[in-house]
Short mmCIF file of C-alpha atoms in Angstrom, two decimals:
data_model
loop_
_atom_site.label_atom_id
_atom_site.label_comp_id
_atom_site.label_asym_id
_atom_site.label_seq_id
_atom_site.Cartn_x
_atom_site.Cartn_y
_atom_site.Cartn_z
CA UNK E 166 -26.62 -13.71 -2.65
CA UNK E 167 -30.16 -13.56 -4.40
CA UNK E 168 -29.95 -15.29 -7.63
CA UNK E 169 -32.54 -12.82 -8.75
CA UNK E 170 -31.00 -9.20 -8.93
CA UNK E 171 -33.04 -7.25 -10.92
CA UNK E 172 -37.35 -7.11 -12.07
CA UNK E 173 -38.71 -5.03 -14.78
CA UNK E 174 -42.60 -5.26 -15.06
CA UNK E 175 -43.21 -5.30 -18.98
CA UNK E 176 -47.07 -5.39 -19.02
CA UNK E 177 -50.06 -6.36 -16.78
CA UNK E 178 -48.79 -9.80 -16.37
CA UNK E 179 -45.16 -10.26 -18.04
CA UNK E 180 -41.92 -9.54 -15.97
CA UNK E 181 -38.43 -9.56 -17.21
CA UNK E 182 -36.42 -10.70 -14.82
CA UNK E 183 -32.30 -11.05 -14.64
CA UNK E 184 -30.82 -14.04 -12.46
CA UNK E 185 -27.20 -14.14 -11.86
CA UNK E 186 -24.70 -16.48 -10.40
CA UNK E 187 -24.31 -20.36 -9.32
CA UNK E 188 -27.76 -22.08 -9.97
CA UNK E 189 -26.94 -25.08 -7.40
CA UNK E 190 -28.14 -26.28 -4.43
CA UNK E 191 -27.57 -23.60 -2.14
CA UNK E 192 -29.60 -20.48 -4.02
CA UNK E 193 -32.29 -22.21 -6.35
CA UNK E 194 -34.73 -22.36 -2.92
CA UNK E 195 -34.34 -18.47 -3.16
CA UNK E 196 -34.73 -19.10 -6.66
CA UNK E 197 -37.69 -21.01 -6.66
CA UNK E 198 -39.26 -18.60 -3.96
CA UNK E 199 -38.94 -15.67 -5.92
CA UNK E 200 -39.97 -16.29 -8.92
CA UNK E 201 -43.14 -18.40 -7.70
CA UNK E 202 -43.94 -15.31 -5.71
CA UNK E 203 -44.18 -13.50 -9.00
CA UNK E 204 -46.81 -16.29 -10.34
CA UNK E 205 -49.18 -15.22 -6.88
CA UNK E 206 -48.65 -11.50 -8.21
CA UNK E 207 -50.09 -12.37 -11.46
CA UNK E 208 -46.67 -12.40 -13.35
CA UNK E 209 -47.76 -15.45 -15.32
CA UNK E 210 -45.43 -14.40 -18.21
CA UNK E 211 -41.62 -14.56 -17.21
CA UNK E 212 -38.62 -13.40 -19.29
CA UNK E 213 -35.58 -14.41 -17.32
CA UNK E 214 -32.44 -13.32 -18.37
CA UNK E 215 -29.77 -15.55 -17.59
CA UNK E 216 -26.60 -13.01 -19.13
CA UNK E 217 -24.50 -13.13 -15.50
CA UNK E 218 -25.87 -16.97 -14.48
CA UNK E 219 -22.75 -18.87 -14.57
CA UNK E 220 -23.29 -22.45 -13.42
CA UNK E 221 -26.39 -24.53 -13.47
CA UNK E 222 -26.69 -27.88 -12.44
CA UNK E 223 -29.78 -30.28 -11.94
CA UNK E 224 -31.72 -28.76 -9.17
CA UNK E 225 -31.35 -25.05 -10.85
CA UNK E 226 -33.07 -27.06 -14.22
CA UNK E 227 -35.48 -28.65 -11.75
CA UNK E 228 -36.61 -25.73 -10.53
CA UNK E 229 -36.75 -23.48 -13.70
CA UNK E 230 -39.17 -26.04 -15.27
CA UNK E 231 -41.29 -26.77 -12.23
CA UNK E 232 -41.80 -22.31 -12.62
CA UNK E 233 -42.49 -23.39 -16.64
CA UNK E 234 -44.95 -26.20 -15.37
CA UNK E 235 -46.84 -23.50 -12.92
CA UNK E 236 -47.00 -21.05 -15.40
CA UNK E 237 -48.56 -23.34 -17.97
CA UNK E 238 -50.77 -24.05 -15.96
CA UNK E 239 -52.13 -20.61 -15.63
CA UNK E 240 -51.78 -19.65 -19.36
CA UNK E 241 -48.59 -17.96 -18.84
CA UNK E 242 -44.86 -18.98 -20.76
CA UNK E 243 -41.66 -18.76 -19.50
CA UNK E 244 -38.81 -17.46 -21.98
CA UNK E 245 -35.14 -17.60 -21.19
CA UNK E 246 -32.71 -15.13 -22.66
CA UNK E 247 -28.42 -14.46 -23.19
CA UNK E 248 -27.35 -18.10 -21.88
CA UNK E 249 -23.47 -18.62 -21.96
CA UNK E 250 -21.95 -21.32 -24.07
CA UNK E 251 -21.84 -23.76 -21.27
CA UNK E 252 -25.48 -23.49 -19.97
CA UNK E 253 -26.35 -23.72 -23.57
CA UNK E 254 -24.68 -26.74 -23.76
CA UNK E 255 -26.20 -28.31 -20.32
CA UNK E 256 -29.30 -26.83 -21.71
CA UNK E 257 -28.89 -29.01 -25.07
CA UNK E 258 -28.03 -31.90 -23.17
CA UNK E 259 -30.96 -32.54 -20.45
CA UNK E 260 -33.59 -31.35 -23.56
CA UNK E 261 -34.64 -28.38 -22.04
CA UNK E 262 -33.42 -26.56 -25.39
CA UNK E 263 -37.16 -28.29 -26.50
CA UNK E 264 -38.90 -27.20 -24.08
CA UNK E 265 -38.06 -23.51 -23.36
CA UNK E 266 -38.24 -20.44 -25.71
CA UNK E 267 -34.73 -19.76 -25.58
CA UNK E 268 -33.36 -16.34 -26.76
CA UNK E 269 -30.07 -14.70 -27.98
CA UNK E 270 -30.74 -11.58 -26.09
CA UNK E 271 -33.42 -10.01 -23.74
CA UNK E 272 -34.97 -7.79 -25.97
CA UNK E 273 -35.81 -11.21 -28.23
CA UNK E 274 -37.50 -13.01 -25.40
CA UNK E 275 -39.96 -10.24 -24.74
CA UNK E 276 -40.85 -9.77 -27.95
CA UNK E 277 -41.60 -13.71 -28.23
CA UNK E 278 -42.90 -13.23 -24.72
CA UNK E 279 -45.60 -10.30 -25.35
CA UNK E 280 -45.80 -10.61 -29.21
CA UNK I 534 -0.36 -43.88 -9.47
CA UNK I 535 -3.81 -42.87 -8.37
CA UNK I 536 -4.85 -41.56 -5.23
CA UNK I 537 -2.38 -38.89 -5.42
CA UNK I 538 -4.93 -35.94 -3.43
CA UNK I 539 -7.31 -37.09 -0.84
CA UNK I 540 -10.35 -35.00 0.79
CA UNK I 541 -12.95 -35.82 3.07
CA UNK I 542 -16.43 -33.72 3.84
CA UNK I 543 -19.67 -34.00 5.73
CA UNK I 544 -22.24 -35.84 3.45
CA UNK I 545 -24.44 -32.36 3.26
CA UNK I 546 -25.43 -29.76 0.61
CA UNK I 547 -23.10 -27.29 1.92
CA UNK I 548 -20.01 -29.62 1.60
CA UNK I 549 -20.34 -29.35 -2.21
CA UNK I 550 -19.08 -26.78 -3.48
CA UNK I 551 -16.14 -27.28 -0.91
CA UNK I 552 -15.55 -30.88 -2.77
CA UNK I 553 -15.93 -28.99 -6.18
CA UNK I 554 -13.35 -26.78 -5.46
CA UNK I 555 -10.81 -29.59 -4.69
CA UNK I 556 -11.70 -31.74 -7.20
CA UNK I 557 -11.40 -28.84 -9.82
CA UNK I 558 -7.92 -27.97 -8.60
CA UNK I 559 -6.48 -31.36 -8.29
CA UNK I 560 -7.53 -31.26 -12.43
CA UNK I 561 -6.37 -28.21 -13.08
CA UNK I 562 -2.92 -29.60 -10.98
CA UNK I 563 -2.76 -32.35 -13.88
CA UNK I 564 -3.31 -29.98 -17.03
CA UNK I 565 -7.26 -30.35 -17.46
CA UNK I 566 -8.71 -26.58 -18.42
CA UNK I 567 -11.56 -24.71 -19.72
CA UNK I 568 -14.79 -26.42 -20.06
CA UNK I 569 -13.10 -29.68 -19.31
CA UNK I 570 -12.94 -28.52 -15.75
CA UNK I 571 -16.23 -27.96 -16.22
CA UNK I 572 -17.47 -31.16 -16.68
CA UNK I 573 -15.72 -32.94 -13.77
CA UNK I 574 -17.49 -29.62 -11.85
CA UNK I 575 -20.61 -30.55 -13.01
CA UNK I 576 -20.39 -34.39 -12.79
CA UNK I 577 -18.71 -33.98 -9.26
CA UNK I 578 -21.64 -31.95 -8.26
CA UNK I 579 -24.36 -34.02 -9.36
CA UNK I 580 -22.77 -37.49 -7.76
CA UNK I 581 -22.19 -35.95 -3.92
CA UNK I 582 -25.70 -34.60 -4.49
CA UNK I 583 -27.27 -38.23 -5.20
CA UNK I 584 -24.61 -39.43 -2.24
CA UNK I 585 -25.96 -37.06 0.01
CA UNK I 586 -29.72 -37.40 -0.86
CA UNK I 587 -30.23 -41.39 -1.96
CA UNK I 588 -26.87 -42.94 -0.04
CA UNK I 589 -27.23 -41.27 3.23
CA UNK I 590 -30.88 -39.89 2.36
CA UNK I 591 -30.08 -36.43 4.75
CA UNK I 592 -28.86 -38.68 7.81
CA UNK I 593 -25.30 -37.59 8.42
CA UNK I 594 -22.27 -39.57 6.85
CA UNK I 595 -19.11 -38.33 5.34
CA UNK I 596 -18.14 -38.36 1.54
CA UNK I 597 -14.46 -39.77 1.10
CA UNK I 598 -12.40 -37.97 -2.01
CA UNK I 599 -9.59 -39.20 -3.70
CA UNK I 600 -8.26 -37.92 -7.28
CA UNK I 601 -4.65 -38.63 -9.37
CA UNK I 602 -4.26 -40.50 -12.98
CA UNK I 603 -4.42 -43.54 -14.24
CA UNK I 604 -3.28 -44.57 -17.86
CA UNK I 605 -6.42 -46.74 -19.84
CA UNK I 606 -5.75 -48.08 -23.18
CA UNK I 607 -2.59 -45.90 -23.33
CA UNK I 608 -4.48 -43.02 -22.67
CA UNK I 609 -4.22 -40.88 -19.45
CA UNK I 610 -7.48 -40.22 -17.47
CA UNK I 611 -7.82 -37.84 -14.50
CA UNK I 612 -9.64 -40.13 -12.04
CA UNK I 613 -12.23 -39.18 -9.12
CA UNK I 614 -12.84 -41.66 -6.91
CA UNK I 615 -15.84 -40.97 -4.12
CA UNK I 616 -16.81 -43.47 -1.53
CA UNK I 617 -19.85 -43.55 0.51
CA UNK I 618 -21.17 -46.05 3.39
CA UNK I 619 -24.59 -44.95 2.89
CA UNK I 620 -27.00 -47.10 1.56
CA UNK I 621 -26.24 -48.82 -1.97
CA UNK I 622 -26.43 -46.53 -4.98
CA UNK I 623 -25.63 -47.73 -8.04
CA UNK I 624 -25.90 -44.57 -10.75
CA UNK I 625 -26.29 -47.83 -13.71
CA UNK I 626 -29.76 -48.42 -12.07
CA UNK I 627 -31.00 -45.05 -12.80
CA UNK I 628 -32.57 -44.79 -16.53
CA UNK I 629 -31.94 -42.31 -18.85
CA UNK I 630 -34.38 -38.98 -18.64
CA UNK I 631 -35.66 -39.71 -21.77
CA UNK I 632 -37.20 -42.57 -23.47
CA UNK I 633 -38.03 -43.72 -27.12
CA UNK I 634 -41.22 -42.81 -27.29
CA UNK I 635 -40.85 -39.50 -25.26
CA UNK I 636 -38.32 -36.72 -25.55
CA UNK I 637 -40.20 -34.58 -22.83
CA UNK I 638 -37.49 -34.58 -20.47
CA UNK I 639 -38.19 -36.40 -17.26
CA UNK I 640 -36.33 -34.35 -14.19
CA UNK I 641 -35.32 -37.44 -12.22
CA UNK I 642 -31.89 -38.83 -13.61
CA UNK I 643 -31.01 -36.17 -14.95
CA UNK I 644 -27.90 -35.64 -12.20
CA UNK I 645 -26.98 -39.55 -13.52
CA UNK I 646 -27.13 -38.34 -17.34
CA UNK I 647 -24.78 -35.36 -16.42
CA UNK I 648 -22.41 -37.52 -15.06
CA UNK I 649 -22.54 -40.11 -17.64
CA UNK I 650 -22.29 -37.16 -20.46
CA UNK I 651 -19.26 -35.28 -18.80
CA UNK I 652 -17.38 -38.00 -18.33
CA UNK I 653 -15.75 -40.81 -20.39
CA UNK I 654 -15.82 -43.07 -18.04
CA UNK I 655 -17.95 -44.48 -15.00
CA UNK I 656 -17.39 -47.61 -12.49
CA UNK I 657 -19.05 -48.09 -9.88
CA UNK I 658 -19.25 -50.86 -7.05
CA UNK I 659 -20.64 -51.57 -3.64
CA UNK I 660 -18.41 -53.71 -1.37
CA UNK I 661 -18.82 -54.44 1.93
CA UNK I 662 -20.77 -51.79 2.85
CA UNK I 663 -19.14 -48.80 0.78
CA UNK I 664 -20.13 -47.11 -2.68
CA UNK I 665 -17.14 -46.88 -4.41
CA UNK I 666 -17.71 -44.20 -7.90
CA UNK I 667 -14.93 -43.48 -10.09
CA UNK I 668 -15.32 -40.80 -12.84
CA UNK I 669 -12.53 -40.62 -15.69
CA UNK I 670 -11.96 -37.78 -17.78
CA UNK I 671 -9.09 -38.17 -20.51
CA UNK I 672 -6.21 -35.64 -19.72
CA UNK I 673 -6.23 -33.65 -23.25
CA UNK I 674 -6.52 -31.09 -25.54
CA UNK I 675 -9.95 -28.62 -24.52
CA UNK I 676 -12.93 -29.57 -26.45
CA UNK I 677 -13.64 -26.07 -28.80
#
């Protein structure tokens, strides 16, 4: 199953995008793929909702701040939106609650995203 | 008496989840729930991942399971035992993601600080050849 399941374009280069699912092993390579492929198309600014993600261990963090890293790196951001209790909580405890703009809902992340 | 479920898998990625899923029942078999299943989940996960990637380093090898209870300090524990005969891996060695000086966090040990943060307990040894991990998570109320 694609961890990514839906894209919205916002403008010229932001994208919301939903992820859903077991961040683990097994699907953050599809992870990883898709979203860098959205970097090449110029989607430097990423909103990923995270509402139906249900499990995230090391490599899924791995990955979502090597896509932070790359998008620094060409003056985009990555925001992260609607994060259950527990991912909030894995979230808090590797730091990455410091690092990424996190968001109650969607609608807040693209509005930090594209303000 | 621990040792009451044993389990045995290929030392691969795909094996995981399979070892998850036992080691999640066996806890829920001896009354751990909610996010305290969680944890062991999490902390399960992350320690076959650094057995299959730094004990075996992707050569093939088998990951022995073995969970039960064990009464510490008059306190009972859920215990997960993992043994490896890959090369020695000792998850003490690893430091901590983060430093004094620098709370950017560092991706490498971060698996180690999972496992160190989800459960109460960790001891590890290498004898003659095998890892030998236990992971203890007190048998108790949920956290809220």
């Amino acid at each position: 199953m694609n961890p990514v399941y839906f894209k919205e374009p916002l403008e010229q280069d932001a994208i919301l995008i939903g992820v859903r699912g077991r961040l683990d092993h097994d699907s953050v390579p599809e992870l990883e793929i898709a979203l860098l492929e959205l970097l090449e198309e110029g989607y430097i600014h990423l909103a990923i909702d995270m509402k139906e993600a249900t499990y995230i261990n090391s490599s899924g963090l791995r990955v979502l701040i090597s896509i932070l890293r790359a998008s620094n790196r060409q003056g985009g951001d990555v925001v992260l939106s609607s994060l259950n209790k527990r991912l909030t909580d894995i979230f808090n405890m590797a730091g990455f609650d410091k690092v990424f703009s996190i968001w109650p809902t969607s609608d807040e992340a693209i509005h930090a995203l594209v303000a | 008496m621990f040792e009451e479920q044993q389990f045995d898998a290929p030392a691969r990625h795909d094996s995981i989840n399979l070892i998850c899923e036992f080691v999640v029942n066996a806890a829920k078999k001896r009354g751990l729930a909610g996010d305290y299943l969680f944890h062991v989940e999490l902390a399960v996960d992350e320690a076959c991942t650094n057995i299959v990637e730094h004990a075996y380093e992707g050569k093939s090898g088998r990951i022995y399971i073995a969970c039960g209870t064990e009464e510490l300090d008059g306190e009972s524990y859920f215990v997960v035992r993992l043994r490896d005969n890959g090369k020695p891996f000792d998850p003490g060695d690893i430091p901590p993601p983060y430093s004094k000086t620098n709370r950017q966090p560092q991706v490498g040990g971060l698996g180690v600080h999972f496992m160190r943060k989800m459960m109460d307990r960790i001891r590890f040894s290498f004898i003659e050849g095998w890892n030998d991990l236990y992971m203890y998570k007190k048998i108790g109320p949920e956290k809220a």
